[in-house]
PDB file of C-alpha atoms in Angstrom:
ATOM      1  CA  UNK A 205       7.900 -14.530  12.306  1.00  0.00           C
ATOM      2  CA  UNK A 206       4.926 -13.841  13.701  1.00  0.00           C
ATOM      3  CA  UNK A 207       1.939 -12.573  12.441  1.00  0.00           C
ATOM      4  CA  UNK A 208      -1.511 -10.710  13.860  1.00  0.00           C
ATOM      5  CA  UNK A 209      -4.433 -11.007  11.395  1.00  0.00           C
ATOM      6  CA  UNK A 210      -7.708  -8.728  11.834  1.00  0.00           C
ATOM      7  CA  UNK A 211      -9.688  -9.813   9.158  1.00  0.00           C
ATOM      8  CA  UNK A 212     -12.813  -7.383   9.683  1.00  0.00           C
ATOM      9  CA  UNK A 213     -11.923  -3.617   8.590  1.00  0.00           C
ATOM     10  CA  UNK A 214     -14.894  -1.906  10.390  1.00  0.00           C
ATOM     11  CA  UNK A 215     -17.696  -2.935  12.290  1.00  0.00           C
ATOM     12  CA  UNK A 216     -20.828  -1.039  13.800  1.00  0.00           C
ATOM     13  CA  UNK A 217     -23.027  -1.743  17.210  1.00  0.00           C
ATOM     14  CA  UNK A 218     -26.031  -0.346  18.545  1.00  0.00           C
ATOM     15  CA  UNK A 219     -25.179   1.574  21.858  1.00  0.00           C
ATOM     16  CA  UNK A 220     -26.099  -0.595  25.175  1.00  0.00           C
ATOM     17  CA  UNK A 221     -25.709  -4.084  22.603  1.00  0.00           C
ATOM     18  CA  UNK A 222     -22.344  -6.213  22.715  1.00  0.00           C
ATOM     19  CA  UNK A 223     -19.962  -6.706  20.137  1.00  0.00           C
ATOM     20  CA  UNK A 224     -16.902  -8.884  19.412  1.00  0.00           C
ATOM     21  CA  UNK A 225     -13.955  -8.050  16.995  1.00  0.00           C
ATOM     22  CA  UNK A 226     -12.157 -11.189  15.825  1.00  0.00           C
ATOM     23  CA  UNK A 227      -7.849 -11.580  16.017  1.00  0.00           C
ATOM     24  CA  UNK A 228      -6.068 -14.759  14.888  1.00  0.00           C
ATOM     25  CA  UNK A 229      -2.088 -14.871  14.842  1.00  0.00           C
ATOM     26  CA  UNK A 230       0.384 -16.857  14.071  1.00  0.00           C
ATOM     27  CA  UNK A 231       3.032 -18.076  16.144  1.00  0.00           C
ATOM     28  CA  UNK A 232       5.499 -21.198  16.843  1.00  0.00           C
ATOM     29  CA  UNK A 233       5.987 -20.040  20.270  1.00  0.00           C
ATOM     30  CA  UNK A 234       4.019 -21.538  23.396  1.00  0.00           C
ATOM     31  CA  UNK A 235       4.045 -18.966  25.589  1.00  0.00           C
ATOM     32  CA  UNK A 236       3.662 -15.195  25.321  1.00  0.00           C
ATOM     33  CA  UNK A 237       1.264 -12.445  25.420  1.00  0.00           C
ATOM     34  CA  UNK A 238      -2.067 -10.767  23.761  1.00  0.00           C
ATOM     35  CA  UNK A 239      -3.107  -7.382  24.004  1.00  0.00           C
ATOM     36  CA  UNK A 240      -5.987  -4.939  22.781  1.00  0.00           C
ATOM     37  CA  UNK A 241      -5.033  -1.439  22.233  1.00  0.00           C
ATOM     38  CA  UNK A 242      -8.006   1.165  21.267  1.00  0.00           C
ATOM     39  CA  UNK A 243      -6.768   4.203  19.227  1.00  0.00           C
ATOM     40  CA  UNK A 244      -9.783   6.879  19.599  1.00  0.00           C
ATOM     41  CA  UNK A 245     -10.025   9.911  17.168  1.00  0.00           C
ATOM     42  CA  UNK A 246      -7.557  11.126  19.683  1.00  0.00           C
ATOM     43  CA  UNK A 247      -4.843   9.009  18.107  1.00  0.00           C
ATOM     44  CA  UNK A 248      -3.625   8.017  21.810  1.00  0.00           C
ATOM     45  CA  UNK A 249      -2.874   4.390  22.121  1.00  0.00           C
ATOM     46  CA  UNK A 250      -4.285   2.866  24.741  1.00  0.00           C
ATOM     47  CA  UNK A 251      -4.019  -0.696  26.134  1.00  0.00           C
ATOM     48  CA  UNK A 252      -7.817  -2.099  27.296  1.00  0.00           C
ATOM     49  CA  UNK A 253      -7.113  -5.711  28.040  1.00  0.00           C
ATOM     50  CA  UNK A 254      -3.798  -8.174  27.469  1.00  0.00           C
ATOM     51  CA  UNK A 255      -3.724 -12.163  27.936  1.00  0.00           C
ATOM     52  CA  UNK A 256      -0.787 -14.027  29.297  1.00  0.00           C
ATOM     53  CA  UNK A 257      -0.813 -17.602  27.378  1.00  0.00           C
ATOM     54  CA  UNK A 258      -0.102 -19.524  29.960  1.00  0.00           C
ATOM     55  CA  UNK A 259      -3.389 -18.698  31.473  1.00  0.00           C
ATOM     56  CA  UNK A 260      -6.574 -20.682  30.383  1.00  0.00           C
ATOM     57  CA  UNK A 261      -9.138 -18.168  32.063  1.00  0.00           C
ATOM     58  CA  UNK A 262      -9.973 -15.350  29.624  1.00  0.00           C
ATOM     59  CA  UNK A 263      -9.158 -11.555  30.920  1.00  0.00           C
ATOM     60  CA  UNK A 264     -11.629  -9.782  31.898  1.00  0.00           C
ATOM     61  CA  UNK A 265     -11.632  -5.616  32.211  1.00  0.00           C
ATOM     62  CA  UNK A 266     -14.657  -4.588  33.012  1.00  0.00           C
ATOM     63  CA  UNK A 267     -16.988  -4.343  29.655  1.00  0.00           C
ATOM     64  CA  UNK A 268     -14.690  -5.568  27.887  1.00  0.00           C
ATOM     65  CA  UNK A 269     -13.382  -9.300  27.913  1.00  0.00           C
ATOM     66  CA  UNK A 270     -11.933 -11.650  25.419  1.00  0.00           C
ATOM     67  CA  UNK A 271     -12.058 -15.239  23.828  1.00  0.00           C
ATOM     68  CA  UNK A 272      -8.984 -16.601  23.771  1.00  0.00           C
ATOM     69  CA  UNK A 273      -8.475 -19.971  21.804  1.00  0.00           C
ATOM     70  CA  UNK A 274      -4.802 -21.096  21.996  1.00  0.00           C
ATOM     71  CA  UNK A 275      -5.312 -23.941  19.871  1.00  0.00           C
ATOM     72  CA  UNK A 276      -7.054 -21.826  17.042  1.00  0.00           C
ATOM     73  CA  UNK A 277      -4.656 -19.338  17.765  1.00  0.00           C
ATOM     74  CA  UNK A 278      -8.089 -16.689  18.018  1.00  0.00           C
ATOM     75  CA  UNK A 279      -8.135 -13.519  20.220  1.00  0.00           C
ATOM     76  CA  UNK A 280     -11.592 -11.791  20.020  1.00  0.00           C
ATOM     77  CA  UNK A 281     -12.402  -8.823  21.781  1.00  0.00           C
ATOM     78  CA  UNK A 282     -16.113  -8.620  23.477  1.00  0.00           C
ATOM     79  CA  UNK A 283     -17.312  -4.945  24.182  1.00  0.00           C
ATOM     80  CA  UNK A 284     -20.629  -5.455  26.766  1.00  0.00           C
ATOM     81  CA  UNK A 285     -22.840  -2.552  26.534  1.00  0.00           C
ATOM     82  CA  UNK A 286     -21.146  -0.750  24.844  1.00  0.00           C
ATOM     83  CA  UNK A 287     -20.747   2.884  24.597  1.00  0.00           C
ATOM     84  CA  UNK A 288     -20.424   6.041  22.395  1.00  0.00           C
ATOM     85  CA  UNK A 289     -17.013   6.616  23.997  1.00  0.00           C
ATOM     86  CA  UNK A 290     -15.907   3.025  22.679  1.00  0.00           C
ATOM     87  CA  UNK A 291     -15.944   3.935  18.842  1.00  0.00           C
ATOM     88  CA  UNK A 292     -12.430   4.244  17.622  1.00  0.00           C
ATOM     89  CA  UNK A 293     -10.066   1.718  16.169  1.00  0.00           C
ATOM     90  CA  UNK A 294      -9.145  -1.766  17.689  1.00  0.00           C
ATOM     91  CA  UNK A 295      -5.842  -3.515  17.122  1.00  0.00           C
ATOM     92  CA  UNK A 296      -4.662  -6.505  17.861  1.00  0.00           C
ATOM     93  CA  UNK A 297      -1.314  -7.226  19.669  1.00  0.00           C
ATOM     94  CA  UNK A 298       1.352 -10.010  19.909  1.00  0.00           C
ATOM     95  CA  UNK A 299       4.498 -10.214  21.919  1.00  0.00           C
ATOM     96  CA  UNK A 300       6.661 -12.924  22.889  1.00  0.00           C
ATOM     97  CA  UNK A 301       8.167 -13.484  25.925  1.00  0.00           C
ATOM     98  CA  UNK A 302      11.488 -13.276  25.055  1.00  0.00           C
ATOM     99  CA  UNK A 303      11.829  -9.717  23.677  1.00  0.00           C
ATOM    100  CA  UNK A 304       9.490  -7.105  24.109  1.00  0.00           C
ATOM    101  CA  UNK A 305       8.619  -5.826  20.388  1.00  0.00           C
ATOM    102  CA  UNK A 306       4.809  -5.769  19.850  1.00  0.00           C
ATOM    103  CA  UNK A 307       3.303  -7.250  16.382  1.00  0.00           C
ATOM    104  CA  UNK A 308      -0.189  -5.134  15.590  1.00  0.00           C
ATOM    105  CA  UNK A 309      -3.044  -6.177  13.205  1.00  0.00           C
ATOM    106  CA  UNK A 310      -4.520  -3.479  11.128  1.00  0.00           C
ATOM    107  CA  UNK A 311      -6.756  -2.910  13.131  1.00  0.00           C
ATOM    108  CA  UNK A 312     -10.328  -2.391  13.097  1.00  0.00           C
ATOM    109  CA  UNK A 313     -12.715   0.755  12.862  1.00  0.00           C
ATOM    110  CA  UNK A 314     -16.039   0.112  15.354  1.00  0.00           C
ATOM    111  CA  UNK A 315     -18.511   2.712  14.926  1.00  0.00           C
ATOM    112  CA  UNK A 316     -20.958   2.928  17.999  1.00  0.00           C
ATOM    113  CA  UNK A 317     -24.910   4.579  16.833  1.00  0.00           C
ATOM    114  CA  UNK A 318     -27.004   5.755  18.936  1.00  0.00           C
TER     115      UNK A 318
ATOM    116  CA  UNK B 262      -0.979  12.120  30.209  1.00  0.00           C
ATOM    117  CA  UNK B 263       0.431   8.646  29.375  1.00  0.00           C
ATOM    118  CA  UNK B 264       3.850   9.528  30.898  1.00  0.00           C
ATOM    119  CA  UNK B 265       5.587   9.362  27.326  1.00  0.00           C
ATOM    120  CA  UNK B 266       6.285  12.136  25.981  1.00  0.00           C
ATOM    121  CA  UNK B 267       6.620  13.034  21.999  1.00  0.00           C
ATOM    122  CA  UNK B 268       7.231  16.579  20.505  1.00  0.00           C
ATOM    123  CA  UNK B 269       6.885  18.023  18.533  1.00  0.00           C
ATOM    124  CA  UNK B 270       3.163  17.120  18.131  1.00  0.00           C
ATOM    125  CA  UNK B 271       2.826  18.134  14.463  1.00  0.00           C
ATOM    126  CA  UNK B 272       5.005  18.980  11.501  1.00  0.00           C
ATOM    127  CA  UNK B 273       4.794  19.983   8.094  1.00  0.00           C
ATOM    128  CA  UNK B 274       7.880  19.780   5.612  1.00  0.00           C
ATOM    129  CA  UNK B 275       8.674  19.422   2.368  1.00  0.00           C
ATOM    130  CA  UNK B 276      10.219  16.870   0.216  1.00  0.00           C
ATOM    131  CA  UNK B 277      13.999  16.195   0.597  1.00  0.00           C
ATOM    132  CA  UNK B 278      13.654  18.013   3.717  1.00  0.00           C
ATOM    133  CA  UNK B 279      15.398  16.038   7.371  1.00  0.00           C
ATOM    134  CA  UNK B 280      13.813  15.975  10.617  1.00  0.00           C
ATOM    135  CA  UNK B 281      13.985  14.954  14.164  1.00  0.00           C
ATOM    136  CA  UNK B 282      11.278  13.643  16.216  1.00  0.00           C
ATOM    137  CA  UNK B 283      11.534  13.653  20.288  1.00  0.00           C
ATOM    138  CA  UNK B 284      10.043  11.225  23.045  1.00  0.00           C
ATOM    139  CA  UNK B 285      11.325  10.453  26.530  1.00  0.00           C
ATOM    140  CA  UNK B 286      10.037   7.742  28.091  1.00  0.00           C
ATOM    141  CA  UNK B 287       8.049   6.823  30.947  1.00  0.00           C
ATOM    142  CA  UNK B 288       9.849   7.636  34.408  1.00  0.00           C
ATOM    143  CA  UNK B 289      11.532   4.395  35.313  1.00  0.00           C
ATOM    144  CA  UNK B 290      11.217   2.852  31.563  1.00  0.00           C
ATOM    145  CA  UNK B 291      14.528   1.612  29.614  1.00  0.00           C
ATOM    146  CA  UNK B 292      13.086   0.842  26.391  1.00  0.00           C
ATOM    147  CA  UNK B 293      11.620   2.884  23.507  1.00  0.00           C
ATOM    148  CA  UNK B 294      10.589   2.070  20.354  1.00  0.00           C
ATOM    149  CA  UNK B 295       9.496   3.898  17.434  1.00  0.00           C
ATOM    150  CA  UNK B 296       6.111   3.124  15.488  1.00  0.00           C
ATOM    151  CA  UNK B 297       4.831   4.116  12.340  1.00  0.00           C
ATOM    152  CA  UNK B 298       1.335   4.082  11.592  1.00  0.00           C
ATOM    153  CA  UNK B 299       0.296   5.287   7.610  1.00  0.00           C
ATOM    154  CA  UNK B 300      -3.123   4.641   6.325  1.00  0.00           C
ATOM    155  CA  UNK B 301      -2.431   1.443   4.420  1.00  0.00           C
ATOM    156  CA  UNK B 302       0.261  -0.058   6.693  1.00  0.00           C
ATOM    157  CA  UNK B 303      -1.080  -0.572  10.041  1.00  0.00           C
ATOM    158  CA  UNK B 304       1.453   0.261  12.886  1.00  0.00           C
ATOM    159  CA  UNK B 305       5.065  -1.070  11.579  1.00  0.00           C
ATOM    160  CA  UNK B 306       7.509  -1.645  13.982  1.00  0.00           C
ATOM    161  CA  UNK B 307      10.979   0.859  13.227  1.00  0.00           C
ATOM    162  CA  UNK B 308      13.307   0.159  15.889  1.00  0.00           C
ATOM    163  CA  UNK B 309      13.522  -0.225  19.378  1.00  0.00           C
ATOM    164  CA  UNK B 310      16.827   1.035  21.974  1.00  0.00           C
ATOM    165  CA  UNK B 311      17.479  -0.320  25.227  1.00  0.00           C
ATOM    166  CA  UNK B 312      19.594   1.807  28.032  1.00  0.00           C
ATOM    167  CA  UNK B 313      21.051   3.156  25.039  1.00  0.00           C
ATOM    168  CA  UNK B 314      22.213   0.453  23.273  1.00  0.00           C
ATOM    169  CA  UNK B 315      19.869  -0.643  20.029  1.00  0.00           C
ATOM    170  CA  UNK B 316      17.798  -4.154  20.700  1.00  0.00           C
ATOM    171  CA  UNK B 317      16.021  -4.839  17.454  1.00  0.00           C
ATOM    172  CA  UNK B 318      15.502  -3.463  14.172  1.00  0.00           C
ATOM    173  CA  UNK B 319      12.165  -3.705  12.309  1.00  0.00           C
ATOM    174  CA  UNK B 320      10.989  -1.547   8.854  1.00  0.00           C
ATOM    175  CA  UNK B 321      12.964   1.247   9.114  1.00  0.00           C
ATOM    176  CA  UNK B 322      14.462   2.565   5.862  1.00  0.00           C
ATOM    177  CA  UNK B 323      17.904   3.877   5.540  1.00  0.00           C
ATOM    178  CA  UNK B 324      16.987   7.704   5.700  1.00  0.00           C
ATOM    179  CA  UNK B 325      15.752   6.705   8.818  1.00  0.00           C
ATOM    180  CA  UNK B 326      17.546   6.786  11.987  1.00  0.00           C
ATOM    181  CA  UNK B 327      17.194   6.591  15.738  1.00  0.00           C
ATOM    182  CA  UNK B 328      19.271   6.816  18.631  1.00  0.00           C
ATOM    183  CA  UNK B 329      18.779   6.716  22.391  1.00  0.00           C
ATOM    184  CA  UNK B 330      20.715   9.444  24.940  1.00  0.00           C
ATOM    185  CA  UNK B 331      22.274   8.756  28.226  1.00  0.00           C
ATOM    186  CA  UNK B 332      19.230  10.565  30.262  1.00  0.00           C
ATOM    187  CA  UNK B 333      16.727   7.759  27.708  1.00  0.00           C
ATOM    188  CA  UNK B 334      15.390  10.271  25.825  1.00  0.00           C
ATOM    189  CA  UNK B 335      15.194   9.205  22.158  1.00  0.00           C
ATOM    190  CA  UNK B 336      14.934  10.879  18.711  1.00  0.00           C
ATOM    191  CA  UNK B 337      14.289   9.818  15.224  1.00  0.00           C
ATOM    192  CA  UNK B 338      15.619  11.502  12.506  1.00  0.00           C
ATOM    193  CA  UNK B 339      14.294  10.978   8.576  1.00  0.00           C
ATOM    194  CA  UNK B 340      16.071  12.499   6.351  1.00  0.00           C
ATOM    195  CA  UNK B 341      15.426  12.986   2.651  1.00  0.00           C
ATOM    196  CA  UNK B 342      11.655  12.564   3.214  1.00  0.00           C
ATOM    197  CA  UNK B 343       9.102  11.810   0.713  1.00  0.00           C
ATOM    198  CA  UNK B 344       5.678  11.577   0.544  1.00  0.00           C
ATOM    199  CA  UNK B 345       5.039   8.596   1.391  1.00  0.00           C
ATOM    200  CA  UNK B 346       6.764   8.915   4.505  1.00  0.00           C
ATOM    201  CA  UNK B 347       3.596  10.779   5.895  1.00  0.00           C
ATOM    202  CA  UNK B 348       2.294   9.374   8.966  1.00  0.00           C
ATOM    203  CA  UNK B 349       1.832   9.332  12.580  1.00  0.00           C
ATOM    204  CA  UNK B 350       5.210   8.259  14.251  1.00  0.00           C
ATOM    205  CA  UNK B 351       4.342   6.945  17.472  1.00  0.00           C
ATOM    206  CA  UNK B 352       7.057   6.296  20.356  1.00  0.00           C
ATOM    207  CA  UNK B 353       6.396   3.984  23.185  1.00  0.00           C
ATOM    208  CA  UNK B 354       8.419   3.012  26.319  1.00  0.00           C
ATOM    209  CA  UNK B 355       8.609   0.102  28.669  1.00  0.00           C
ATOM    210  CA  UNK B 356      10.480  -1.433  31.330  1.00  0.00           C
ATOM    211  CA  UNK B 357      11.715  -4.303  29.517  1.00  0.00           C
ATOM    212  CA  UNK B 358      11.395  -7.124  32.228  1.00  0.00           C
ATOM    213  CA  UNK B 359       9.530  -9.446  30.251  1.00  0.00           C
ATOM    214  CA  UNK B 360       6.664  -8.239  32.241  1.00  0.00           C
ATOM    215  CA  UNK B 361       3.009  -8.778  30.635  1.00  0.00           C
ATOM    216  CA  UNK B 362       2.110  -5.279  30.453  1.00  0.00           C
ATOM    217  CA  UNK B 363       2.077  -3.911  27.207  1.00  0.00           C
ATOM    218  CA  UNK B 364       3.815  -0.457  25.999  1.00  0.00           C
ATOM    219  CA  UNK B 365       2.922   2.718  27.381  1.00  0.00           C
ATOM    220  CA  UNK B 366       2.489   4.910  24.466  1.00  0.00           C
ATOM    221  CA  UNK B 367       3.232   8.450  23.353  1.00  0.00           C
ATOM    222  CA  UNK B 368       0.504  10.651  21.821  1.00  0.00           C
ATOM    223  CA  UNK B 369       2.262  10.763  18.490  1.00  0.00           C
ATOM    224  CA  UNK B 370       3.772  13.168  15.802  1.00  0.00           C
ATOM    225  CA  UNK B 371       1.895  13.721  12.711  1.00  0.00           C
ATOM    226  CA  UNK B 372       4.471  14.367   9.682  1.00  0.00           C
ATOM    227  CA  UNK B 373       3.120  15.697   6.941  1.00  0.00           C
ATOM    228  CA  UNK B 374       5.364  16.020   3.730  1.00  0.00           C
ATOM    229  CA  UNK B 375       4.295  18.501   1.206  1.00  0.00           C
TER     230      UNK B 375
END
């Protein structure tokens, strides 16, 4: 089975500096998919960037991009300049490509100051 | 709006009590699948339903069940609740192609046992 590890419970970053939230998983499969979902105080889930495995360039949305290292099996999130509107909770995301059920981490609580 | 919807959006009931959570999906989306997120447990994966028919089976417990309606509406019923089984049940839809894109979520219903 596979498994989605965030390792860091909360994190802070000054507003305008970068940050990056860590993700490892675990997985016997070769090919499938990565995602970050950001739960604001909102409680809506929504998706900010996902990673196809096949694909050795790292997805980029905007402020936000991420590290991925297939061999290390590592997912971080990068947050450029970031924001006071970016301070919810992160999670982390697996899915295979043969069914479509999604595997979270915890998750992570980033707190943005001003 | 995410295009998922979930009613109702809060409810408060007391132990032993049985009740039924709503979402219908995205316009166009086949698949829902039922979340629950509790402070010490992350999102855990319940059960998802395909056109009707159910596709995989996660945590759920056995005063817990789901089923899916010919117009792919879907409701979750607990029965016999406790307290522990406050939480944030989330429902989220997708079209089930083995695309990349991730779920689109609902905005949740907070259950809150008493």
């Amino acid at each position: 089975a596979q498994t989605v590890t965030q390792s860091q419970p909360e994190m802070s970053v000054q507003e305008a500096e970068t940050v990056t939230l860590s993700c490892t998983y675990d997985t016997s499969e070769s090919d499938y998919y990565l995602f970050w979902y950001k739960q604001p105080p909102s409680r809506q889930m929504i998706l900010v960037i996902r990673q196809e495995a096949y694909k050795q360039q790292n997805a980029t949305e905007n402020r936000f991009s991420v590290n991925f290292q297939k061999a290390a099996k590592s997912f971080s999130l990068k947050i450029s300049d970031s924001q006071l509107g970016d301070a919810a909770m992160y999670f982390c995301a697996y899915r295979s490509v043969y069914n479509s059920k999604l595997t979270f981490g915890k998750g992570i609580t980033l707190s943005v100051r001003p | 709006d995410s295009g998922v919807t979930q009613t109702p959006k809060h409810l408060i009931t007391a132990t032993g009590q049985r009740v039924t959570l709503r979402c219908s999906p995205r316009s166009g989306d086949l698949s829902v699948y039922w979340y629950q997120q509790s402070l010490d447990q992350g999102l855990q994966f319940l059960i998802q339903y395909y056109n009707g028919e159910e596709r995989a089976k996660g945590n759920i417990l056995e005063r817990f069940s789901a089923q899916q309606f010919p117009d792919l509406h879907s409701e979750l019923n607990l029965s016999s609740l406790e307290l522990g089984d406050s939480a944030l049940y989330f429902c989220a839809s997708s079209d089930n192609r083995n695309s990349p894109d991730g779920y689109t979520f609902g905005s949740g219903t907070r259950l809150t046992v008493v």
